[in-house]
Amino acid sequence: MGNFTAVVIDFETTGLSPGYGDRTIEVGAVLVSGNRIVDRFQSLMNPGMRVSGFIEEYTGITNTMLSTAPAIKEVMAQLKSFIGQHHLVAHNASFDSRFLDAEFKRIDHRRTNEFACSMLASRRLYPEAPNHRLETLVHYKKLKTDGVHHRALADAEMTAHLWLNMIADIKATYGVRDVPFKLMQQVTKVPKKGLHDFLLKKATQY
DNA sequence: TGCCAGGCCCTCTTTAGGGCCTT
Protein backbone atom coordinates (compact mmCIF):
# COMPACT_ATOMS: atom_id res chain seq x y z
CA MET A 1 0.00 0.00 0.00
CA GLY A 2 1.03 3.63 -0.18
CA ASN A 3 -0.22 5.42 -3.25
CA PHE A 4 -0.52 8.62 -1.28
CA THR A 5 0.21 11.56 -3.60
CA ALA A 6 0.12 15.25 -2.77
CA VAL A 7 1.99 18.49 -3.31
CA VAL A 8 3.38 20.04 -0.14
CA ILE A 9 3.70 23.79 -0.53
CA ASP A 10 5.20 26.73 1.36
CA PHE A 11 5.32 30.48 0.65
CA GLU A 12 7.57 33.22 1.90
CA THR A 13 5.69 36.52 1.72
CA THR A 14 5.99 40.23 2.41
CA GLY A 15 3.68 39.88 5.42
CA LEU A 16 0.70 38.07 6.88
CA SER A 17 -2.27 39.28 4.88
CA PRO A 18 -2.86 39.21 1.12
CA GLY A 19 -6.07 41.10 1.84
CA TYR A 20 -3.98 44.07 2.92
CA GLY A 21 -1.59 44.03 -0.01
CA ASP A 22 0.97 41.45 1.00
CA ARG A 23 2.50 39.41 -1.83
CA THR A 24 4.46 36.20 -2.23
CA ILE A 25 8.25 36.43 -2.63
CA GLU A 26 9.20 32.73 -2.76
CA VAL A 27 7.45 29.42 -3.30
CA GLY A 28 8.71 25.95 -2.55
CA ALA A 29 6.72 22.83 -3.43
CA VAL A 30 7.47 19.14 -3.40
CA LEU A 31 5.55 16.28 -4.95
CA VAL A 32 5.16 13.42 -2.48
CA SER A 33 4.29 10.04 -3.91
CA GLY A 34 4.10 6.91 -1.81
CA ASN A 35 6.49 7.60 1.02
CA ARG A 36 9.01 9.90 -0.59
CA ILE A 37 9.62 13.20 -2.37
CA VAL A 38 9.75 12.60 -6.13
CA ASP A 39 9.79 16.15 -7.54
CA ARG A 40 10.62 19.71 -6.44
CA PHE A 41 9.72 23.26 -7.50
CA GLN A 42 11.24 26.47 -6.16
CA SER A 43 11.46 30.08 -7.23
CA LEU A 44 11.91 33.56 -5.88
CA MET A 45 9.39 36.15 -7.11
CA ASN A 46 9.66 39.90 -7.56
CA PRO A 47 6.71 41.38 -5.62
CA GLY A 48 7.10 44.84 -7.17
CA MET A 49 7.59 46.40 -3.78
CA ARG A 50 10.34 46.62 -1.20
CA VAL A 51 10.20 44.03 1.56
CA SER A 52 10.69 45.14 5.14
CA GLY A 53 13.88 44.71 7.13
CA PHE A 54 12.01 42.21 9.26
CA ILE A 55 11.27 39.98 6.27
CA GLU A 56 14.87 40.29 5.00
CA GLU A 57 16.08 39.19 8.42
CA TYR A 58 13.42 36.51 8.93
CA THR A 59 13.87 34.80 5.55
CA GLY A 60 17.33 35.84 4.43
CA ILE A 61 15.68 36.96 1.18
CA THR A 62 16.91 40.47 0.38
CA ASN A 63 15.57 43.22 -1.84
CA THR A 64 18.68 42.77 -3.98
CA MET A 65 17.86 39.09 -4.53
CA LEU A 66 14.27 39.94 -5.46
CA SER A 67 15.25 42.70 -7.89
CA THR A 68 16.40 40.10 -10.42
CA ALA A 69 13.68 37.52 -9.69
CA PRO A 70 10.94 36.71 -12.22
CA ALA A 71 7.52 38.33 -11.90
CA ILE A 72 5.00 36.63 -9.64
CA LYS A 73 2.58 35.90 -12.49
CA GLU A 74 5.27 34.01 -14.42
CA VAL A 75 6.06 31.82 -11.43
CA MET A 76 2.38 31.26 -10.66
CA ALA A 77 1.82 29.87 -14.15
CA GLN A 78 4.66 27.40 -13.55
CA LEU A 79 3.35 26.58 -10.08
CA LYS A 80 -0.12 25.92 -11.51
CA SER A 81 1.41 23.30 -13.81
CA PHE A 82 3.45 21.73 -11.00
CA ILE A 83 0.41 21.44 -8.75
CA GLY A 84 -1.83 20.03 -11.46
CA GLN A 85 -4.78 18.17 -9.95
CA HIS A 86 -2.90 17.02 -6.86
CA HIS A 87 -4.13 17.48 -3.32
CA LEU A 88 -2.25 20.13 -1.35
CA VAL A 89 -0.63 20.14 2.08
CA ALA A 90 0.88 23.02 4.07
CA HIS A 91 1.87 23.82 7.64
CA ASN A 92 -0.89 26.16 8.80
CA ALA A 93 -2.64 25.69 5.47
CA SER A 94 -5.02 28.60 6.01
CA PHE A 95 -2.05 30.93 5.55
CA ASP A 96 -0.61 29.39 2.37
CA SER A 97 -4.04 28.77 0.84
CA ARG A 98 -4.97 32.45 1.23
CA PHE A 99 -1.80 33.54 -0.59
CA LEU A 100 -2.10 30.84 -3.26
CA ASP A 101 -5.71 31.80 -3.97
CA ALA A 102 -4.89 35.52 -4.04
CA GLU A 103 -2.00 35.09 -6.49
CA PHE A 104 -3.93 32.61 -8.66
CA LYS A 105 -6.79 35.11 -8.84
CA ARG A 106 -4.36 37.65 -10.31
CA ILE A 107 -3.70 35.25 -13.22
CA ASP A 108 -7.44 34.54 -13.51
CA HIS A 109 -7.18 31.05 -12.08
CA ARG A 110 -9.32 29.56 -9.35
CA ARG A 111 -7.96 26.73 -7.22
CA THR A 112 -10.07 23.59 -7.00
CA ASN A 113 -7.44 21.41 -5.29
CA GLU A 114 -8.26 20.49 -1.71
CA PHE A 115 -5.92 21.48 1.11
CA ALA A 116 -4.97 19.64 4.30
CA CYS A 117 -3.07 21.19 7.21
CA SER A 118 -0.06 19.52 8.85
CA MET A 119 -0.29 21.86 11.84
CA LEU A 120 -3.86 20.85 12.68
CA ALA A 121 -2.93 17.18 12.24
CA SER A 122 0.16 17.50 14.45
CA ARG A 123 -1.82 19.18 17.24
CA ARG A 124 -3.99 16.06 17.39
CA LEU A 125 -1.36 13.38 16.79
CA TYR A 126 1.43 14.95 18.90
CA PRO A 127 -0.41 16.88 21.65
CA GLU A 128 2.59 16.36 23.95
CA ALA A 129 5.01 18.28 21.67
CA PRO A 130 6.50 21.48 23.21
CA ASN A 131 4.62 23.46 20.56
CA HIS A 132 3.51 22.90 16.97
CA ARG A 133 5.77 25.22 15.05
CA LEU A 134 7.33 23.44 12.07
CA GLU A 135 10.87 23.95 13.37
CA THR A 136 10.00 22.48 16.77
CA LEU A 137 8.25 19.46 15.30
CA VAL A 138 11.21 18.70 13.00
CA HIS A 139 13.51 18.47 16.01
CA TYR A 140 10.94 16.79 18.25
CA LYS A 141 10.34 14.01 15.72
CA LYS A 142 13.98 13.95 14.59
CA LEU A 143 13.00 14.53 10.98
CA LYS A 144 15.35 14.99 8.05
CA THR A 145 16.52 18.60 7.71
CA ASP A 146 19.42 20.54 6.26
CA GLY A 147 19.17 23.12 9.02
CA VAL A 148 17.67 25.83 6.79
CA HIS A 149 14.49 27.45 8.09
CA HIS A 150 12.12 30.08 6.70
CA ARG A 151 13.07 29.38 3.10
CA ALA A 152 10.27 28.00 0.96
CA LEU A 153 11.76 24.79 -0.42
CA ALA A 154 13.40 23.80 2.88
CA ASP A 155 10.15 24.37 4.76
CA ALA A 156 8.14 22.47 2.14
CA GLU A 157 10.54 19.51 2.40
CA MET A 158 10.39 19.50 6.21
CA THR A 159 6.59 19.70 6.08
CA ALA A 160 6.58 16.75 3.69
CA HIS A 161 8.72 14.69 6.06
CA LEU A 162 6.45 15.64 8.96
CA TRP A 163 3.40 14.62 6.91
CA LEU A 164 4.93 11.26 5.98
CA ASN A 165 5.96 10.73 9.60
CA MET A 166 2.39 11.31 10.79
CA ILE A 167 1.07 8.82 8.22
CA ALA A 168 3.64 6.26 9.35
CA ASP A 169 2.72 6.83 13.01
CA ILE A 170 -0.99 6.33 12.29
CA LYS A 171 -0.20 3.06 10.52
CA ALA A 172 2.09 1.86 13.32
CA THR A 173 -0.05 2.98 16.26
CA TYR A 174 -3.51 2.05 15.03
CA GLY A 175 -2.83 -0.63 12.46
CA VAL A 176 -4.43 1.36 9.67
CA ARG A 177 -3.18 -0.25 6.46
CA ASP A 178 -3.56 2.73 4.16
CA VAL A 179 -3.77 6.42 5.02
CA PRO A 180 -5.20 8.33 2.05
CA PHE A 181 -5.48 12.10 1.83
CA LYS A 182 -9.14 12.02 2.84
CA LEU A 183 -8.30 10.25 6.09
CA MET A 184 -5.62 12.81 6.93
CA GLN A 185 -8.12 15.57 6.20
CA GLN A 186 -10.53 13.93 8.62
CA VAL A 187 -7.78 13.74 11.25
CA THR A 188 -7.45 17.52 11.06
CA LYS A 189 -11.17 17.99 11.67
CA VAL A 190 -12.19 15.33 14.18
CA PRO A 191 -12.64 16.66 17.75
CA LYS A 192 -9.35 16.23 19.61
CA LYS A 193 -10.85 14.00 22.29
CA GLY A 194 -12.33 11.73 19.65
CA LEU A 195 -9.15 11.11 17.63
CA HIS A 196 -8.18 7.84 19.33
CA ASP A 197 -11.56 6.17 18.80
CA PHE A 198 -11.79 7.59 15.28
CA LEU A 199 -8.50 6.02 14.21
CA LEU A 200 -9.24 2.70 15.93
CA LYS A 201 -12.46 2.55 13.95
CA LYS A 202 -10.62 3.39 10.72
CA ALA A 203 -8.24 0.47 11.26
CA THR A 204 -11.05 -1.85 10.26
CA GLN A 205 -11.96 0.16 7.17
CA TYR A 206 -8.62 0.85 5.47
C1' DT B 1 -2.91 57.79 2.70
C1' DG B 2 -3.19 54.48 5.83
C1' DC B 3 -5.79 51.12 7.60
C1' DC B 4 -2.84 46.05 8.91
C1' DA B 5 -5.09 38.77 9.47
C1' DG B 6 -7.71 34.90 10.18
C1' DG B 7 -8.93 30.27 11.65
C1' DC B 8 -8.52 26.97 15.32
C1' DC B 9 -9.09 25.82 20.06
C1' DC B 10 -9.16 26.17 25.08
C1' DT B 11 -11.63 27.94 29.02
C1' DC B 12 -12.61 30.96 34.58
C1' DT B 13 -17.31 29.92 27.35
C1' DT B 14 -21.71 30.20 24.44
C1' DT B 15 -24.14 37.88 25.65
C1' DA B 16 -15.95 36.28 25.14
C1' DG B 17 -11.17 36.61 25.36
C1' DG B 18 -6.75 35.26 24.23
C1' DG B 19 -2.84 32.06 22.77
C1' DC B 20 -1.16 29.52 18.89
C1' DC B 21 0.49 29.24 14.00
C1' DT B 22 1.83 31.16 9.34
C1' DT B 23 5.34 35.86 7.10
Coordinates of C-alpha atoms (C1' of nucleotides) in Angstrom, one line a residue:
Chain A
M1 CA 0.0 0.0 0.0
G2 CA 1.0 3.6 -0.2
N3 CA -0.2 5.4 -3.2
F4 CA -0.5 8.6 -1.3
T5 CA 0.2 11.6 -3.6
A6 CA 0.1 15.3 -2.8
V7 CA 2.0 18.5 -3.3
V8 CA 3.4 20.0 -0.1
I9 CA 3.7 23.8 -0.5
D10 CA 5.2 26.7 1.4
F11 CA 5.3 30.5 0.7
E12 CA 7.6 33.2 1.9
T13 CA 5.7 36.5 1.7
T14 CA 6.0 40.2 2.4
G15 CA 3.7 39.9 5.4
L16 CA 0.7 38.1 6.9
S17 CA -2.3 39.3 4.9
P18 CA -2.9 39.2 1.1
G19 CA -6.1 41.1 1.8
Y20 CA -4.0 44.1 2.9
G21 CA -1.6 44.0 0.0
D22 CA 1.0 41.4 1.0
R23 CA 2.5 39.4 -1.8
T24 CA 4.5 36.2 -2.2
I25 CA 8.2 36.4 -2.6
E26 CA 9.2 32.7 -2.8
V27 CA 7.5 29.4 -3.3
G28 CA 8.7 25.9 -2.6
A29 CA 6.7 22.8 -3.4
V30 CA 7.5 19.1 -3.4
L31 CA 5.5 16.3 -4.9
V32 CA 5.2 13.4 -2.5
S33 CA 4.3 10.0 -3.9
G34 CA 4.1 6.9 -1.8
N35 CA 6.5 7.6 1.0
R36 CA 9.0 9.9 -0.6
I37 CA 9.6 13.2 -2.4
V38 CA 9.7 12.6 -6.1
D39 CA 9.8 16.1 -7.5
R40 CA 10.6 19.7 -6.4
F41 CA 9.7 23.3 -7.5
Q42 CA 11.2 26.5 -6.2
S43 CA 11.5 30.1 -7.2
L44 CA 11.9 33.6 -5.9
M45 CA 9.4 36.2 -7.1
N46 CA 9.7 39.9 -7.6
P47 CA 6.7 41.4 -5.6
G48 CA 7.1 44.8 -7.2
M49 CA 7.6 46.4 -3.8
R50 CA 10.3 46.6 -1.2
V51 CA 10.2 44.0 1.6
S52 CA 10.7 45.1 5.1
G53 CA 13.9 44.7 7.1
F54 CA 12.0 42.2 9.3
I55 CA 11.3 40.0 6.3
E56 CA 14.9 40.3 5.0
E57 CA 16.1 39.2 8.4
Y58 CA 13.4 36.5 8.9
T59 CA 13.9 34.8 5.6
G60 CA 17.3 35.8 4.4
I61 CA 15.7 37.0 1.2
T62 CA 16.9 40.5 0.4
N63 CA 15.6 43.2 -1.8
T64 CA 18.7 42.8 -4.0
M65 CA 17.9 39.1 -4.5
L66 CA 14.3 39.9 -5.5
S67 CA 15.2 42.7 -7.9
T68 CA 16.4 40.1 -10.4
A69 CA 13.7 37.5 -9.7
P70 CA 10.9 36.7 -12.2
A71 CA 7.5 38.3 -11.9
I72 CA 5.0 36.6 -9.6
K73 CA 2.6 35.9 -12.5
E74 CA 5.3 34.0 -14.4
V75 CA 6.1 31.8 -11.4
M76 CA 2.4 31.3 -10.7
A77 CA 1.8 29.9 -14.1
Q78 CA 4.7 27.4 -13.6
L79 CA 3.3 26.6 -10.1
K80 CA -0.1 25.9 -11.5
S81 CA 1.4 23.3 -13.8
F82 CA 3.5 21.7 -11.0
I83 CA 0.4 21.4 -8.8
G84 CA -1.8 20.0 -11.5
Q85 CA -4.8 18.2 -9.9
H86 CA -2.9 17.0 -6.9
H87 CA -4.1 17.5 -3.3
L88 CA -2.3 20.1 -1.4
V89 CA -0.6 20.1 2.1
A90 CA 0.9 23.0 4.1
H91 CA 1.9 23.8 7.6
N92 CA -0.9 26.2 8.8
A93 CA -2.6 25.7 5.5
S94 CA -5.0 28.6 6.0
F95 CA -2.0 30.9 5.6
D96 CA -0.6 29.4 2.4
S97 CA -4.0 28.8 0.8
R98 CA -5.0 32.4 1.2
F99 CA -1.8 33.5 -0.6
L100 CA -2.1 30.8 -3.3
D101 CA -5.7 31.8 -4.0
A102 CA -4.9 35.5 -4.0
E103 CA -2.0 35.1 -6.5
F104 CA -3.9 32.6 -8.7
K105 CA -6.8 35.1 -8.8
R106 CA -4.4 37.7 -10.3
I107 CA -3.7 35.3 -13.2
D108 CA -7.4 34.5 -13.5
H109 CA -7.2 31.0 -12.1
R110 CA -9.3 29.6 -9.3
R111 CA -8.0 26.7 -7.2
T112 CA -10.1 23.6 -7.0
N113 CA -7.4 21.4 -5.3
E114 CA -8.3 20.5 -1.7
F115 CA -5.9 21.5 1.1
A116 CA -5.0 19.6 4.3
C117 CA -3.1 21.2 7.2
S118 CA -0.1 19.5 8.8
M119 CA -0.3 21.9 11.8
L120 CA -3.9 20.8 12.7
A121 CA -2.9 17.2 12.2
S122 CA 0.2 17.5 14.5
R123 CA -1.8 19.2 17.2
R124 CA -4.0 16.1 17.4
L125 CA -1.4 13.4 16.8
Y126 CA 1.4 15.0 18.9
P127 CA -0.4 16.9 21.7
E128 CA 2.6 16.4 23.9
A129 CA 5.0 18.3 21.7
P130 CA 6.5 21.5 23.2
N131 CA 4.6 23.5 20.6
H132 CA 3.5 22.9 17.0
R133 CA 5.8 25.2 15.0
L134 CA 7.3 23.4 12.1
E135 CA 10.9 24.0 13.4
T136 CA 10.0 22.5 16.8
L137 CA 8.3 19.5 15.3
V138 CA 11.2 18.7 13.0
H139 CA 13.5 18.5 16.0
Y140 CA 10.9 16.8 18.3
K141 CA 10.3 14.0 15.7
K142 CA 14.0 13.9 14.6
L143 CA 13.0 14.5 11.0
K144 CA 15.4 15.0 8.1
T145 CA 16.5 18.6 7.7
D146 CA 19.4 20.5 6.3
G147 CA 19.2 23.1 9.0
V148 CA 17.7 25.8 6.8
H149 CA 14.5 27.4 8.1
H150 CA 12.1 30.1 6.7
R151 CA 13.1 29.4 3.1
A152 CA 10.3 28.0 1.0
L153 CA 11.8 24.8 -0.4
A154 CA 13.4 23.8 2.9
D155 CA 10.2 24.4 4.8
A156 CA 8.1 22.5 2.1
E157 CA 10.5 19.5 2.4
M158 CA 10.4 19.5 6.2
T159 CA 6.6 19.7 6.1
A160 CA 6.6 16.7 3.7
H161 CA 8.7 14.7 6.1
L162 CA 6.4 15.6 9.0
W163 CA 3.4 14.6 6.9
L164 CA 4.9 11.3 6.0
N165 CA 6.0 10.7 9.6
M166 CA 2.4 11.3 10.8
I167 CA 1.1 8.8 8.2
A168 CA 3.6 6.3 9.4
D169 CA 2.7 6.8 13.0
I170 CA -1.0 6.3 12.3
K171 CA -0.2 3.1 10.5
A172 CA 2.1 1.9 13.3
T173 CA 0.0 3.0 16.3
Y174 CA -3.5 2.0 15.0
G175 CA -2.8 -0.6 12.5
V176 CA -4.4 1.4 9.7
R177 CA -3.2 -0.3 6.5
D178 CA -3.6 2.7 4.2
V179 CA -3.8 6.4 5.0
P180 CA -5.2 8.3 2.0
F181 CA -5.5 12.1 1.8
K182 CA -9.1 12.0 2.8
L183 CA -8.3 10.3 6.1
M184 CA -5.6 12.8 6.9
Q185 CA -8.1 15.6 6.2
Q186 CA -10.5 13.9 8.6
V187 CA -7.8 13.7 11.2
T188 CA -7.4 17.5 11.1
K189 CA -11.2 18.0 11.7
V190 CA -12.2 15.3 14.2
P191 CA -12.6 16.7 17.7
K192 CA -9.3 16.2 19.6
K193 CA -10.8 14.0 22.3
G194 CA -12.3 11.7 19.7
L195 CA -9.2 11.1 17.6
H196 CA -8.2 7.8 19.3
D197 CA -11.6 6.2 18.8
F198 CA -11.8 7.6 15.3
L199 CA -8.5 6.0 14.2
L200 CA -9.2 2.7 15.9
K201 CA -12.5 2.5 14.0
K202 CA -10.6 3.4 10.7
A203 CA -8.2 0.5 11.3
T204 CA -11.1 -1.9 10.3
Q205 CA -12.0 0.2 7.2
Y206 CA -8.6 0.8 5.5
Chain B
dT1 C1' -2.9 57.8 2.7
dG2 C1' -3.2 54.5 5.8
dC3 C1' -5.8 51.1 7.6
dC4 C1' -2.8 46.1 8.9
dA5 C1' -5.1 38.8 9.5
dG6 C1' -7.7 34.9 10.2
dG7 C1' -8.9 30.3 11.7
dC8 C1' -8.5 27.0 15.3
dC9 C1' -9.1 25.8 20.1
dC10 C1' -9.2 26.2 25.1
dT11 C1' -11.6 27.9 29.0
dC12 C1' -12.6 31.0 34.6
dT13 C1' -17.3 29.9 27.4
dT14 C1' -21.7 30.2 24.4
dT15 C1' -24.1 37.9 25.6
dA16 C1' -15.9 36.3 25.1
dG17 C1' -11.2 36.6 25.4
dG18 C1' -6.7 35.3 24.2
dG19 C1' -2.8 32.1 22.8
dC20 C1' -1.2 29.5 18.9
dC21 C1' 0.5 29.2 14.0
dT22 C1' 1.8 31.2 9.3
dT23 C1' 5.3 35.9 7.1

